[in-house]
Coordinates of C-alpha atoms in Angstrom, one line a residue:
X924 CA 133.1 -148.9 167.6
X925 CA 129.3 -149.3 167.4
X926 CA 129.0 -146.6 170.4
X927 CA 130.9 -144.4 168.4
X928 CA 128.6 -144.7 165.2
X929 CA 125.7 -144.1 167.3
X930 CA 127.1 -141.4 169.1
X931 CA 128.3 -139.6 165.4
X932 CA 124.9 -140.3 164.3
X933 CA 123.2 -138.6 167.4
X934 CA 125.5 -135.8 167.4
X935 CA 124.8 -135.7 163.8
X936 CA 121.5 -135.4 163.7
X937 CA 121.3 -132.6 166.4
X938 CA 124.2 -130.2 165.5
X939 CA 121.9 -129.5 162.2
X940 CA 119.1 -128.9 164.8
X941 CA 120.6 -126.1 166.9
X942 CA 121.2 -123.7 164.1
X943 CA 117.6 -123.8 162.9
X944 CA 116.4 -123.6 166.7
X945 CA 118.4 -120.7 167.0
X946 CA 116.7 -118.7 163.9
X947 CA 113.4 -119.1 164.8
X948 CA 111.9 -117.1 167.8
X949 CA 111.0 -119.1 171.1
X950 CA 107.6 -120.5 171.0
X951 CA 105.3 -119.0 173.6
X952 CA 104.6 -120.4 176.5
X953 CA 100.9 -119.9 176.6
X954 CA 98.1 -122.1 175.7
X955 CA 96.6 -121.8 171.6
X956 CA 93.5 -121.0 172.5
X957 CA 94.5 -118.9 176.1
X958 CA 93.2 -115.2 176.4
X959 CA 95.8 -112.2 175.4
X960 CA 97.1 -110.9 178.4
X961 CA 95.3 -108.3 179.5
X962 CA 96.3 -104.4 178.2
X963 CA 97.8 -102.4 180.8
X964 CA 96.5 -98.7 180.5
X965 CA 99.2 -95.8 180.0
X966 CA 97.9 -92.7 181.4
X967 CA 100.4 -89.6 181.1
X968 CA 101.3 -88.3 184.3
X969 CA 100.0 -84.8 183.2
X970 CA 96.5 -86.3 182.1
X971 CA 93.8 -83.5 181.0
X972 CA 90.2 -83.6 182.5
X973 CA 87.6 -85.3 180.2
X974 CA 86.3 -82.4 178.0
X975 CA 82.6 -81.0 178.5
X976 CA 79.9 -81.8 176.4
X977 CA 77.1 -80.3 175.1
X978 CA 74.3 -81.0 173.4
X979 CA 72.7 -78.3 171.0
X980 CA 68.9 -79.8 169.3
X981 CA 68.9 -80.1 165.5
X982 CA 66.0 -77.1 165.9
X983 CA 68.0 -74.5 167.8
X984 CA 71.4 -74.1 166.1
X985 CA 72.4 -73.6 162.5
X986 CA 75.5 -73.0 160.5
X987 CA 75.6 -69.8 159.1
X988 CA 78.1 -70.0 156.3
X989 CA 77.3 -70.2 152.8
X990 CA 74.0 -69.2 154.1
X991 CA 71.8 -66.8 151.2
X992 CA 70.8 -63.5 152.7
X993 CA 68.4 -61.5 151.8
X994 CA 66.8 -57.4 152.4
X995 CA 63.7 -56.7 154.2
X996 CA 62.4 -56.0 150.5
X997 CA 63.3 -59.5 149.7
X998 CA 66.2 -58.9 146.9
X999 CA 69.0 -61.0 146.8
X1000 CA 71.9 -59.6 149.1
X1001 CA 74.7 -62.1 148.2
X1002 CA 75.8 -65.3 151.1
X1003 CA 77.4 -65.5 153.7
X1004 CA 81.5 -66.5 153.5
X1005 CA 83.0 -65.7 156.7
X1006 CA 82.6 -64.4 160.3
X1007 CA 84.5 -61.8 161.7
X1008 CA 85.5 -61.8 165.1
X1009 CA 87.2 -59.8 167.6
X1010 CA 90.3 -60.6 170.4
X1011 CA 87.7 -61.7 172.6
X1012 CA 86.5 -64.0 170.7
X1013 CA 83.1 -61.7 170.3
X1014 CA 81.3 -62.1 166.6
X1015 CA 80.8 -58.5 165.8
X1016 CA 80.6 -59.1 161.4
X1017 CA 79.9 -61.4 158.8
X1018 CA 81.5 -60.9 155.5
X1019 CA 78.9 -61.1 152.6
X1020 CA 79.6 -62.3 149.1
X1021 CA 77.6 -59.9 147.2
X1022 CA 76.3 -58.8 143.5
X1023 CA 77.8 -60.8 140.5
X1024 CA 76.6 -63.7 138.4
X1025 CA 77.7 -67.0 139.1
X1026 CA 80.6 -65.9 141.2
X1027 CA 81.8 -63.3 138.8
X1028 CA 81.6 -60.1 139.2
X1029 CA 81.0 -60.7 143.1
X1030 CA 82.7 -58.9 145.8
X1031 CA 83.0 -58.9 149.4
X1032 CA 81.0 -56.8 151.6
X1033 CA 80.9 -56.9 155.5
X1034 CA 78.1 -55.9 157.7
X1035 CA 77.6 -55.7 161.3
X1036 CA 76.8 -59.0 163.1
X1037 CA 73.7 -56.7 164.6
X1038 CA 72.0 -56.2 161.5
X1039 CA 71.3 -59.5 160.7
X1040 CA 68.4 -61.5 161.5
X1041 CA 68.5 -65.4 161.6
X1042 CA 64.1 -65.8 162.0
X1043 CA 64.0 -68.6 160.8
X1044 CA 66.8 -70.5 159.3
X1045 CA 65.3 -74.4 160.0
X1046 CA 67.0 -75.8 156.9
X1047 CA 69.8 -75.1 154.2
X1048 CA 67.0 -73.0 152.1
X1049 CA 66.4 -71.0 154.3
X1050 CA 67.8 -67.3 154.3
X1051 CA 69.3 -64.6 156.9
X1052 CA 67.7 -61.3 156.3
X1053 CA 70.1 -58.2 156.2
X1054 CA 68.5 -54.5 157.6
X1055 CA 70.3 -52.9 154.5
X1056 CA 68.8 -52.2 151.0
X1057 CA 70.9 -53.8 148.2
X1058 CA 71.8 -49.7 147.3
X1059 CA 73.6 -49.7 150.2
X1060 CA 75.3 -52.5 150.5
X1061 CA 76.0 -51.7 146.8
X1062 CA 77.8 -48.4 147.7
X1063 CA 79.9 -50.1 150.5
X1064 CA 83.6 -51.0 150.2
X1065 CA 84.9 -54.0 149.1
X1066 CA 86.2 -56.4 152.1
X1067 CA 90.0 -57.4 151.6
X1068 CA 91.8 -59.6 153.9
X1069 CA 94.5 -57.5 155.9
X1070 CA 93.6 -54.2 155.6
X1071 CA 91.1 -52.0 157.5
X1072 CA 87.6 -53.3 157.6
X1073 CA 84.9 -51.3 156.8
X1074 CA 81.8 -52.6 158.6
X1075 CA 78.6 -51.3 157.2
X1076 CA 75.9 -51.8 159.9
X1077 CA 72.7 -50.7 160.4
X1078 CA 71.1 -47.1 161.2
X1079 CA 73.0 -45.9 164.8
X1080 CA 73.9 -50.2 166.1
X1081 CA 77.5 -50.4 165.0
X1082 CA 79.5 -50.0 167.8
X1083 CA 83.4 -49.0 167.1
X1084 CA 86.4 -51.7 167.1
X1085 CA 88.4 -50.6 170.2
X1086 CA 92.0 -51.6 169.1
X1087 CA 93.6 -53.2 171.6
X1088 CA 97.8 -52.8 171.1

């Protein structure tokens, strides 16, 4: 009868020991303080080159946009607020944000990418200068998205926008 006790008791004490094992996820086999397994790599099977790079100095690039321009005379001709560019990818305008106060009033004028003249543009104050007077740029029509554009260029350089179908 005493083997019988015990052997309740053991059986006892383990039955409530299985459930809980069962809830709680195996224990890993490694050491605490062992190394992660190493990550294997996944590389697509249709894996693209490494791009090209290229390095342009601080001195001999700048952005253009937002950029003030001004005439040869020196008068305010507006900034600049967008490039144009054809189906080649060729930059043949930039659309100038012109006249006004304080944006109102201001509309949208775009000259040929030829008539501009970036001299020297070493910092954010500095300004593009524009081959136009502001009289003519005055009398040019206003730039809308989706329509024709009118590019007002300078004395015999604009060369015509071939359409291409």
């Amino acid at each position: 009868m005493t083997r019988l006790m015990l052997v309740a008791v053991i059986v006892g004490s383990i039955a409530p020991a299985v459930p809980y094992a069962a809830e709680d996820p195996p224990a890993a086999q490694a050491e605490p303080n062992a190394p992660p397994p190493p990550a294997v790599p996944v590389v697509p099977k249709d894996a693209a080159p490494p791009p090209s790079v290229t390095i342009i100095g601080a001195s001999d690039a700048h952005g253009v946009l937002g950029r003030d321009v001004r005439s040869a005379a020196d008068e305010d001709m507006g900034r600049i607020v967008d490039v144009i560019v054809d189906r080649t990818g060729q930059v043949r305008a930039a659309v100038i944000d012109f006249g006004g106060f304080l944006g109102v009033g201001s509309r949208k004028i775009v000259v040929d990418w030829n008539a501009l003249h970036f001299g020297k543009i070493a910092n954010k104050k500095d300004s593009i200068s524009l081959e136009l007077t502001k009289a003519q740029v005055a009398a040019a029509p206003e730039y809308k998205e989706d329509t024709p554009i009118v590019v007002l260029g300078a004395s015999g350089t604009l060369q015509p926008l071939q359409f291409i179908p």
